[in-house]
Amino acid sequence: MTKKTFKKHVTCIGAGYVGGPTMAVIAAKCPDIKVAVVDVNASRIAAWESDDLPIYEPGLLDMVKKARGRNLFFSTDIDAAIRTADILFVSVNTPTKTFGEGAGKAPDLQYWEKTARNIVKASQSDKIIVEKSTLPVRTAHAMERILNANNKGIHFEVASNPEFLAEGSAVKDLLDPDRVLIGTQETPTGLAARKELVDLYAHWVDRNDIITSNVWSAELSKLAANAFLAQRISSINSMSALCEKTEADVAEVGYAIGKDSRIGSKFLSASVGFGGSCFKKDILNLVYLCEHYGLSEVAHYWEYVVKINDYQMTRFVRGMIHAMFNTIAKKRIAVLGFAFKANTGDTRESPAIYVTKKLLEEQAHVVISDPKALANAKIDLADCRGEIEYERDPYVAVRGAHAIAVCTEWEEYKKLDYKRIFKSMEKPAFIFDGRNVLDHRRLHEIGFSVFPVGKRPLTHY
Ligand code: NAD
Ligand code: UGA
């Protein structure tokens, strides 16, 4: 197809959890726009071109199949896709730095900067560059300097359009977002870019839900949103520790406080801890920024959200060991769920990684089961020593086990035949429900000793 067939050309650099689904939705909703998704990772691109997509998201395959080859294209030819783009989204990874200055906190911007230099090299015309990746405040300024230092007379307008989708519900979140945030400079070229981006999203998002702001507010809003969300989880998890000491029930406390419309009911489920590629990374990014600006009290405040999360995961494993008579060496333990949340195969920063490693340190025999995340689990645990098995079928995973640890809230775990499971396990049989998703009373009636999070354990001794 020639460029003339389409009204606009949109390119996204980075075909990951954000780039792939976001572009699939843009392609689905804007048939007059050609959307190209490019990546350095050839196997990832090949997977996007197949029916075995590189990521699992409900509804994504259908959406990709409808647009692929029509106005949605995947490729490794990054330069060509840069050249033809009017609007260039950059959605490369921005992991926490593991080396040098800021190691362990600051984001590693090497992929982002490399992309910027690529854009300068391959471009032949003016473009709008959209920060989709989550970045420290004022990154757009640095990028604009790199991009506009070109000697080709090309103008690059950098906008920030952070992504708020959650994994497992990415398609739904993209189709019906709470808001779309577009940050631009308030110059004539900045305002023109703002209009282009608003018009793009207005193909399917109500204009009232498309918020515009200055670039720095948009960049900071993304970090702030993740920090506030994670803070709620750490807050309820801190309450879960107190509930376990006082016989208060964290679900009842969460329900009671969530009824206050000022607090709201979402994101108040106590758990083994939050995981995912972004909460920890983005809070540490925020902490680093605050430290950079000399705001040490603010930095400490947010750092504690991560510390409470670490504490929660530690508490969960300690609770297991303690309940199982202070020794789990050689005991078979089934970890049900390895993904960091349900409906995704993503295991980045999954609490299950921490739990498994700690169980292995105690010389337990760990059997991992998960409907979508076993391939990633094998990669995550590749360097671990000890007895590990991977088993898709939960009934096989639990056979002969002393304990089950539920680490992901997969719907299928609620529907298992726990009478059958109980019969096949060693006795006493323990269930540690790290997601509070099972019917604890019924499990207790069957014969299990049940240890939820933030609730009184139901034991048989
Ligand atoms: P990802 O690791 O799944 O995907 C990033 C992709 O970028 C990879 O496929 C990688 O090969 C590619 N890439 C890296 N350098 C490149 C280069 N120079 N040229 C071309 N491709 C390159 O990451 P992700 O989860 O999609 O996250 C991307 C960004 O979006 C991050 O900043 C993240 O914080 C943010 N974010 C993620 C989520 C989420 O749910 N995962 C949600 C909102 C925002
Ligand atoms: C999160 C945010 O929700 C998105 O808005 C954001 O775009 C994204 O991070 C990002 O920037 O990457 P995500 O990590 O995909 O999305 O998933 P969440 O639903 O936020 O869950 C994160 C973790 O918190 C999971 O481990 C989940 O199980 C846990 N969680 C969530 C709880 O323990 N309790 C809750 O009440 C809610």
Coordinates of C-alpha atoms and ligand atoms in Angstrom, one line a residue:
M1 CA 0.0 0.0 0.0
T2 CA 1.3 3.5 -0.7
K3 CA 1.3 6.3 1.8
K4 CA -1.5 8.0 -0.2
T5 CA -4.0 5.3 0.8
F6 CA -4.0 6.5 4.4
K7 CA -4.8 9.8 6.0
K8 CA -1.9 9.5 8.5
H9 CA 0.9 7.2 9.3
V10 CA 1.5 6.3 12.9
T11 CA 4.5 4.3 14.0
C12 CA 5.2 2.8 17.4
I13 CA 8.8 1.8 18.3
G14 CA 8.6 -1.0 20.9
A15 CA 6.3 -4.0 20.3
G16 CA 5.8 -4.9 24.0
Y17 CA 2.9 -5.1 26.5
V18 CA 2.1 -1.4 25.8
G19 CA 3.1 -0.8 22.2
G20 CA 1.4 -3.9 20.7
P21 CA -2.1 -3.6 22.4
T22 CA -2.2 0.2 22.1
M23 CA -1.4 0.2 18.4
A24 CA -3.9 -2.7 17.8
V25 CA -6.6 -0.5 19.3
I26 CA -5.6 2.6 17.3
A27 CA -5.6 0.4 14.1
A28 CA -9.0 -1.0 15.0
K29 CA -10.6 2.4 15.7
C30 CA -8.9 4.4 12.9
P31 CA -9.1 2.5 9.6
D32 CA -8.0 5.6 7.8
I33 CA -4.6 5.5 9.6
K34 CA -1.8 3.2 8.8
V35 CA -0.2 1.8 12.0
A36 CA 3.3 0.3 12.0
V37 CA 4.7 -1.4 15.1
V38 CA 8.5 -2.0 15.0
D39 CA 11.0 -3.6 17.4
V40 CA 14.6 -4.7 17.4
N41 CA 13.5 -8.1 18.7
A42 CA 12.8 -10.1 15.6
S43 CA 11.2 -13.1 17.4
R44 CA 8.8 -10.7 19.1
I45 CA 7.8 -9.2 15.7
A46 CA 7.4 -12.7 14.2
A47 CA 5.1 -13.6 17.1
W48 CA 3.0 -10.5 16.5
E49 CA 2.6 -11.7 13.0
S50 CA 1.5 -15.2 14.1
D51 CA -1.6 -16.4 16.0
D52 CA 0.6 -17.0 19.0
L53 CA 1.1 -13.4 20.1
P54 CA 4.1 -12.6 22.3
I55 CA 1.7 -11.5 25.1
Y56 CA -1.5 -12.9 26.4
E57 CA -4.4 -10.3 26.8
P58 CA -8.1 -11.2 26.6
G59 CA -9.5 -10.1 23.3
L60 CA -6.2 -9.1 21.8
L61 CA -5.8 -11.8 19.3
D62 CA -9.2 -11.1 17.7
M63 CA -8.4 -7.5 17.5
V64 CA -5.0 -8.0 16.0
K65 CA -6.3 -10.5 13.4
K66 CA -8.9 -8.1 12.2
A67 CA -6.5 -5.2 11.5
R68 CA -3.3 -7.1 10.7
G69 CA -2.4 -6.6 7.0
R70 CA -5.2 -4.1 6.6
N71 CA -3.8 -1.0 8.5
L72 CA -1.7 -2.7 11.2
F73 CA 1.7 -3.9 10.3
F74 CA 4.6 -5.4 12.4
S75 CA 8.2 -5.1 11.2
T76 CA 11.8 -5.0 12.2
D77 CA 12.5 -2.3 9.6
I78 CA 12.6 0.5 12.1
D79 CA 14.2 3.1 9.8
A80 CA 11.5 2.7 7.2
A81 CA 8.7 3.0 9.7
I82 CA 10.4 6.1 11.2
R83 CA 10.7 7.7 7.8
T84 CA 7.1 7.3 6.8
A85 CA 5.6 8.3 10.2
D86 CA 3.7 11.5 10.9
I87 CA 3.3 10.5 14.6
L88 CA 5.9 8.4 16.3
F89 CA 5.1 6.7 19.6
V90 CA 8.0 5.5 21.6
S91 CA 7.1 2.6 23.9
V92 CA 10.5 1.0 24.6
N93 CA 11.3 -0.4 28.0
T94 CA 12.6 1.8 30.8
P95 CA 13.7 -0.7 33.5
T96 CA 15.4 0.3 36.7
K97 CA 19.1 0.9 36.2
T98 CA 21.3 -1.9 37.5
F99 CA 24.7 -0.2 37.1
G100 CA 26.4 3.1 37.8
E101 CA 24.9 6.3 39.1
G102 CA 21.3 5.8 40.4
A103 CA 21.6 2.0 40.2
G104 CA 18.6 0.3 41.8
K105 CA 16.4 3.4 41.6
A106 CA 16.9 5.5 38.5
P107 CA 15.4 4.4 35.2
D108 CA 17.7 3.1 32.6
L109 CA 17.1 5.4 29.7
Q110 CA 19.6 3.8 27.2
Y111 CA 16.8 2.3 25.1
W112 CA 14.9 5.5 25.0
E113 CA 18.0 7.6 24.0
K114 CA 19.0 5.0 21.4
T115 CA 15.6 5.3 19.9
A116 CA 15.8 9.1 19.8
R117 CA 19.1 8.9 17.9
N118 CA 17.6 6.4 15.5
I119 CA 14.8 8.8 14.9
V120 CA 17.2 11.6 14.1
K121 CA 19.2 9.4 11.7
A122 CA 16.2 7.9 9.8
S123 CA 13.9 10.9 9.6
Q124 CA 13.5 13.1 6.5
S125 CA 10.5 15.2 7.6
D126 CA 9.0 16.9 10.7
K127 CA 7.4 14.6 13.2
I128 CA 5.5 14.4 16.4
I129 CA 7.3 12.2 18.9
V130 CA 5.1 10.8 21.6
E131 CA 6.5 9.5 24.9
K132 CA 4.5 6.4 25.6
S133 CA 7.1 4.9 27.9
T134 CA 7.0 5.9 31.5
L135 CA 9.8 8.4 32.0
P136 CA 11.2 10.8 34.7
V137 CA 9.9 14.3 34.7
R138 CA 11.7 16.5 32.2
T139 CA 12.8 13.7 29.9
A140 CA 11.0 15.3 27.1
H141 CA 13.3 18.3 27.4
A142 CA 16.4 16.1 27.1
M143 CA 14.8 14.3 24.1
E144 CA 14.0 17.5 22.4
R145 CA 17.6 18.6 22.7
I146 CA 18.9 15.4 21.1
L147 CA 16.2 15.3 18.4
N148 CA 16.4 19.0 17.5
A149 CA 20.2 19.0 17.4
N150 CA 19.8 17.5 13.9
N151 CA 21.3 19.4 10.9
K152 CA 18.6 18.4 8.5
G153 CA 16.3 21.2 9.3
I154 CA 13.7 18.8 10.7
H155 CA 11.5 19.9 13.6
F156 CA 10.5 17.2 16.2
E157 CA 7.8 18.1 18.6
V158 CA 7.9 16.0 21.8
A159 CA 4.7 15.2 23.6
S160 CA 4.0 13.0 26.6
N161 CA 1.1 10.6 26.4
P162 CA 1.6 8.2 29.3
E163 CA -0.2 4.9 29.2
F164 CA -2.5 3.8 32.1
L165 CA -3.6 0.4 30.9
A166 CA -3.3 -2.5 33.3
E167 CA -2.2 -5.9 32.1
G168 CA -4.9 -8.5 31.9
S169 CA -7.5 -5.8 30.9
A170 CA -5.4 -4.0 28.4
V171 CA -7.8 -4.1 25.5
K172 CA -10.7 -3.1 27.7
D173 CA -8.7 -0.3 29.3
L174 CA -7.6 1.0 25.9
L175 CA -11.1 0.9 24.4
D176 CA -12.7 2.6 27.3
P177 CA -10.0 4.5 29.2
D178 CA -10.8 6.6 32.4
R179 CA -8.8 9.3 30.7
V180 CA -6.2 9.9 28.0
L181 CA -3.6 12.3 29.0
I182 CA -1.7 14.4 26.4
G183 CA 1.0 16.8 27.6
T184 CA 2.6 19.2 25.1
Q185 CA 4.4 22.5 25.2
E186 CA 2.2 25.5 24.9
T187 CA 3.9 26.9 21.9
P188 CA 2.3 27.0 18.4
T189 CA 4.0 23.8 17.3
G190 CA 3.2 22.2 20.7
L191 CA -0.5 23.1 20.5
A192 CA -0.7 21.8 16.9
A193 CA 0.8 18.5 18.1
R194 CA -1.7 18.5 21.0
K195 CA -4.6 18.9 18.5
E196 CA -3.3 16.1 16.3
L197 CA -3.1 13.7 19.2
V198 CA -6.5 14.7 20.6
D199 CA -8.0 14.1 17.2
L200 CA -6.4 10.7 17.0
Y201 CA -7.9 9.5 20.3
A202 CA -11.2 11.2 19.6
H203 CA -11.8 8.5 17.0
W204 CA -13.1 6.5 19.9
V205 CA -12.6 8.3 23.2
D206 CA -15.1 11.0 24.4
R207 CA -13.3 14.4 24.1
N208 CA -14.3 15.1 27.7
D209 CA -12.1 12.2 28.7
I210 CA -9.1 13.5 26.8
I211 CA -7.1 15.6 29.2
T212 CA -4.4 18.0 28.0
S213 CA -1.7 19.5 30.2
N214 CA 1.9 20.8 30.0
V215 CA 4.5 18.1 29.3
W216 CA 5.9 18.0 32.8
S217 CA 2.5 17.5 34.4
A218 CA 1.8 14.6 32.0
E219 CA 5.2 13.0 32.8
L220 CA 4.7 13.4 36.5
S221 CA 1.1 12.3 36.5
K222 CA 2.1 8.9 35.3
L223 CA 4.6 8.3 38.1
A224 CA 2.1 9.8 40.6
A225 CA -0.8 7.6 39.4
N226 CA 1.3 4.4 39.9
A227 CA 2.6 5.6 43.2
F228 CA -0.9 6.3 44.5
L229 CA -2.2 2.9 43.3
A230 CA 0.7 1.0 44.8
Q231 CA 0.3 3.1 48.0
R232 CA -3.3 1.9 48.4
I233 CA -2.1 -1.7 48.2
S234 CA 0.7 -1.2 50.7
S235 CA -1.8 0.6 53.0
I236 CA -4.3 -2.3 53.0
N237 CA -1.4 -4.8 53.3
S238 CA -0.1 -3.0 56.3
M239 CA -3.6 -3.3 57.8
S240 CA -3.6 -7.0 57.0
A241 CA -0.6 -7.5 59.3
L242 CA -2.5 -5.7 62.1
C243 CA -5.7 -7.7 61.3
E244 CA -3.7 -11.0 61.8
K245 CA -2.8 -9.9 65.3
T246 CA -6.2 -8.6 66.3
E247 CA -8.7 -11.0 64.7
A248 CA -10.1 -8.1 62.6
D249 CA -10.7 -9.2 59.0
V250 CA -9.0 -7.2 56.3
A251 CA -11.7 -7.8 53.8
E252 CA -14.3 -6.4 56.2
V253 CA -12.0 -3.4 57.0
G254 CA -11.4 -2.8 53.3
Y255 CA -15.2 -3.0 52.5
A256 CA -16.0 -0.6 55.4
I257 CA -13.5 2.0 54.5
G258 CA -14.1 1.6 50.7
K259 CA -17.8 2.6 51.3
D260 CA -16.6 6.1 52.1
S261 CA -16.9 7.7 48.7
R262 CA -13.8 9.8 49.5
I263 CA -11.7 6.6 49.8
G264 CA -13.4 4.5 47.2
S265 CA -13.6 0.7 47.0
K266 CA -11.0 -0.2 44.3
F267 CA -7.5 -1.4 44.9
L268 CA -8.1 -2.4 48.5
S269 CA -7.6 -6.1 48.2
A270 CA -4.9 -7.3 50.6
S271 CA -2.5 -9.8 49.0
V272 CA 0.9 -11.5 49.1
G273 CA 2.1 -8.2 47.6
F274 CA 2.0 -6.2 44.4
G275 CA 4.0 -7.3 41.4
G276 CA 4.3 -6.2 37.8
S277 CA 6.9 -4.5 35.8
C278 CA 6.0 -0.9 36.8
F279 CA 4.8 -0.2 40.3
K280 CA 8.2 -0.8 42.0
K281 CA 10.2 0.6 39.1
D282 CA 8.1 3.8 38.9
I283 CA 8.1 4.5 42.6
L284 CA 11.8 4.1 42.7
N285 CA 12.0 6.4 39.8
L286 CA 9.9 8.9 41.8
V287 CA 12.1 8.4 44.8
Y288 CA 15.2 9.0 42.8
L289 CA 13.8 12.2 41.3
C290 CA 12.8 13.5 44.8
E291 CA 16.3 12.7 46.1
H292 CA 17.8 14.5 43.0
Y293 CA 15.8 17.6 43.9
G294 CA 16.8 17.4 47.6
L295 CA 13.4 16.3 48.8
S296 CA 14.5 13.6 51.1
E297 CA 11.3 13.5 53.2
V298 CA 9.2 13.0 50.1
A299 CA 11.6 10.4 48.9
H300 CA 11.4 8.4 52.1
Y301 CA 7.6 8.7 52.2
W302 CA 7.3 7.0 48.8
E303 CA 10.1 4.5 49.3
Y304 CA 8.1 3.1 52.2
V305 CA 5.4 1.9 49.8
V306 CA 8.0 -0.5 48.3
K307 CA 9.4 -1.4 51.7
I308 CA 5.9 -2.5 53.0
N309 CA 5.5 -4.6 49.8
D310 CA 8.8 -6.4 50.5
Y311 CA 7.7 -6.8 54.1
Q312 CA 4.4 -8.3 53.0
M313 CA 6.0 -10.9 50.8
T314 CA 8.5 -11.8 53.5
R315 CA 5.7 -12.1 56.0
F316 CA 3.8 -14.5 53.7
V317 CA 6.7 -16.9 53.4
R318 CA 7.5 -16.7 57.1
G319 CA 3.9 -17.5 57.9
M320 CA 4.1 -20.6 55.8
I321 CA 7.2 -21.9 57.4
H322 CA 5.9 -21.1 60.9
A323 CA 2.6 -22.8 60.3
M324 CA 4.3 -25.9 58.8
F325 CA 6.1 -26.6 62.1
N326 CA 9.1 -24.5 61.2
T327 CA 10.5 -26.8 58.6
I328 CA 9.6 -27.2 55.0
A329 CA 12.8 -29.0 53.8
K330 CA 11.9 -31.8 51.3
K331 CA 8.2 -31.0 51.6
R332 CA 6.4 -30.7 48.3
I333 CA 4.7 -27.3 48.0
A334 CA 2.5 -26.4 45.1
V335 CA 2.6 -22.7 44.1
L336 CA -0.7 -22.1 42.3
G337 CA -0.2 -19.1 40.0
F338 CA 3.0 -17.5 38.9
A339 CA 1.8 -14.5 36.9
F340 CA 1.9 -11.2 38.8
K341 CA -1.9 -11.0 38.4
A342 CA -4.6 -13.0 36.7
N343 CA -5.3 -12.9 33.0
T344 CA -1.7 -12.3 31.9
G345 CA 1.3 -14.5 31.3
D346 CA 3.6 -11.7 32.6
T347 CA 5.7 -12.6 35.6
R348 CA 7.8 -9.5 35.9
E349 CA 8.3 -8.7 39.7
S350 CA 5.7 -11.3 40.5
P351 CA 5.5 -12.0 44.2
A352 CA 5.5 -15.7 43.2
I353 CA 9.2 -15.3 42.2
Y354 CA 10.1 -14.1 45.7
V355 CA 7.9 -16.8 47.4
T356 CA 9.4 -19.6 45.3
K357 CA 13.0 -18.5 45.8
K358 CA 12.5 -18.3 49.6
L359 CA 10.8 -21.8 49.6
L360 CA 13.8 -23.2 47.6
E361 CA 16.2 -21.6 50.1
E362 CA 14.4 -23.6 52.8
Q363 CA 15.0 -26.7 50.6
A364 CA 11.3 -27.3 49.8
H365 CA 10.4 -29.2 46.7
V366 CA 8.4 -26.5 44.7
V367 CA 5.9 -27.3 42.0
I368 CA 4.9 -24.3 39.9
S369 CA 1.5 -24.3 38.2
D370 CA 0.0 -21.5 36.1
P371 CA -2.3 -21.5 33.1
K372 CA -0.3 -18.9 31.1
A373 CA 3.0 -18.1 32.8
L374 CA 4.9 -21.4 32.9
A375 CA 7.3 -20.4 30.1
N376 CA 8.2 -17.1 31.8
A377 CA 8.4 -18.9 35.2
K378 CA 11.1 -21.2 33.7
I379 CA 13.1 -18.2 32.6
D380 CA 12.7 -16.4 35.9
L381 CA 13.9 -19.5 37.9
A382 CA 16.5 -20.7 35.4
D383 CA 19.4 -19.8 37.8
C384 CA 17.7 -21.3 40.9
R385 CA 19.1 -24.4 42.6
G386 CA 16.9 -26.9 44.2
E387 CA 13.9 -29.1 43.4
I388 CA 11.6 -27.3 41.0
E389 CA 8.9 -28.8 38.8
Y390 CA 6.6 -27.1 36.4
E391 CA 3.1 -28.5 35.9
R392 CA 0.2 -27.0 34.0
D393 CA -2.4 -29.2 35.6
P394 CA -3.1 -28.0 39.2
Y395 CA -4.4 -31.5 40.2
V396 CA -1.1 -33.0 39.3
A397 CA 0.8 -30.2 40.9
V398 CA -0.8 -30.6 44.3
R399 CA -0.6 -34.5 44.4
G400 CA 1.4 -35.5 47.4
A401 CA 2.0 -31.9 48.4
H402 CA 2.0 -30.7 52.0
A403 CA 0.8 -27.2 51.1
I404 CA -0.7 -25.0 48.4
A405 CA 0.3 -21.4 48.1
V406 CA -2.0 -19.4 45.9
C407 CA 0.0 -16.5 44.4
T408 CA -2.2 -15.5 41.5
E409 CA -6.0 -15.0 41.6
W410 CA -6.8 -17.1 38.5
E411 CA -10.5 -17.7 38.2
E412 CA -9.9 -21.4 37.7
Y413 CA -8.4 -21.8 41.1
K414 CA -11.7 -20.8 42.7
K415 CA -13.5 -23.7 40.9
L416 CA -11.1 -26.6 41.6
D417 CA -12.5 -29.7 43.2
Y418 CA -10.8 -29.2 46.6
K419 CA -12.3 -32.4 48.1
R420 CA -10.3 -34.3 45.4
I421 CA -7.3 -32.2 46.1
F422 CA -7.5 -32.7 49.8
K423 CA -7.5 -36.5 49.3
S424 CA -4.4 -36.4 47.1
M425 CA -2.3 -34.3 49.5
E426 CA -0.2 -35.2 52.5
K427 CA -1.8 -34.5 55.9
P428 CA -2.1 -32.1 57.6
A429 CA -2.9 -30.3 54.3
F430 CA -2.2 -26.5 54.3
I431 CA -3.6 -23.8 52.0
F432 CA -2.0 -20.3 52.1
D433 CA -4.2 -18.1 50.1
G434 CA -2.0 -15.1 49.1
R435 CA -4.9 -13.6 47.2
N436 CA -7.9 -14.3 49.5
V437 CA -9.8 -15.7 46.6
L438 CA -10.8 -19.2 47.9
D439 CA -13.8 -20.2 50.1
H440 CA -11.9 -20.5 53.3
R441 CA -14.7 -21.8 55.5
R442 CA -15.5 -24.6 53.0
L443 CA -11.8 -25.5 52.7
H444 CA -11.7 -25.8 56.4
E445 CA -14.7 -28.0 56.5
I446 CA -13.0 -30.3 53.9
G447 CA -10.1 -30.6 56.3
F448 CA -7.5 -28.1 55.2
S449 CA -5.7 -25.7 57.6
V450 CA -6.3 -22.4 55.9
F451 CA -4.1 -19.3 56.1
P452 CA -5.6 -16.3 54.3
V453 CA -4.0 -12.8 54.3
G454 CA -5.2 -10.5 57.0
K455 CA -7.8 -12.9 58.4
R456 CA -7.8 -15.4 61.2
P457 CA -6.4 -18.7 60.1
L458 CA -8.8 -21.7 60.2
T459 CA -6.8 -24.6 61.5
H460 CA -7.4 -28.2 62.8
Y461 CA -4.9 -28.1 65.6
Ligands
NAD1 P1 8.3 -4.3 27.0 O1 9.6 -4.7 27.5 O2 7.2 -5.4 27.0 O3 8.5 -3.8 25.5 C1 9.4 -2.9 25.1 C2 9.9 -3.2 23.7 O4 10.8 -2.2 23.3 C3 10.7 -4.6 23.7 O5 10.1 -5.5 22.8 C4 12.1 -4.1 23.2 O6 12.7 -5.1 22.3 C5 11.8 -2.9 22.5 N1 12.9 -2.0 22.3 C6 13.9 -1.6 23.2 N2 14.8 -0.8 22.6 C7 14.4 -0.6 21.3 C8 14.9 0.1 20.3 N3 16.0 0.9 20.4 N4 14.3 0.1 19.1 C9 13.2 -0.7 18.9 N5 12.7 -1.4 19.9 C10 13.2 -1.4 21.1 O7 7.8 -3.1 27.9 P2 6.3 -2.6 28.2 O8 5.8 -3.4 29.3 O9 5.6 -2.5 26.9 O10 6.6 -1.1 28.7 C11 7.1 -0.1 27.9 C12 7.0 1.2 28.6 O11 5.6 1.5 28.9 C13 7.7 1.2 29.9 O12 8.3 2.5 30.1 C14 6.7 1.0 31.0 O13 7.0 1.6 32.2 C15 5.5 1.7 30.4 N6 4.2 1.1 30.8 C16 4.0 -0.3 30.8 C17 2.8 -0.8 31.2 C18 2.5 -2.3 31.3 O14 1.4 -2.7 31.7 N7 3.4 -3.1 31.0 C19 1.7 0.1 31.4 C20 1.9 1.4 31.3 C21 3.1 1.9 30.9
UGA2 C1 -0.5 -0.9 36.9 C2 -1.6 0.2 36.9 O1 -2.8 -0.3 37.4 C3 -1.8 0.7 35.5 O2 -2.7 1.8 35.5 C4 -0.5 1.2 34.9 O3 -0.6 1.6 33.6 C5 0.5 0.0 34.9 O4 0.6 -0.5 36.3 C6 1.9 0.4 34.5 O5 2.3 1.5 34.5 O6 2.6 -0.6 34.1 P1 -0.6 -3.5 36.3 O7 0.7 -3.5 37.0 O8 -0.7 -4.1 34.9 O9 -1.1 -2.0 36.1 O10 -1.7 -4.3 37.1 P2 -2.5 -3.8 38.4 O11 -3.9 -4.3 38.2 O12 -2.3 -2.4 38.8 O13 -1.9 -4.8 39.5 C7 -0.6 -4.6 40.0 C8 -0.3 -5.5 41.2 O14 -1.1 -5.2 42.3 C9 -0.7 -7.0 40.9 O15 0.3 -7.8 41.4 C10 -2.0 -7.1 41.6 O16 -2.3 -8.5 41.9 C11 -1.8 -6.3 42.8 N1 -3.0 -5.8 43.5 C12 -3.9 -5.0 42.8 C13 -3.2 -6.1 44.8 O17 -2.5 -6.8 45.4 N2 -4.4 -5.6 45.4 C14 -5.3 -4.8 44.8 O18 -6.3 -4.4 45.4 C15 -5.0 -4.5 43.4

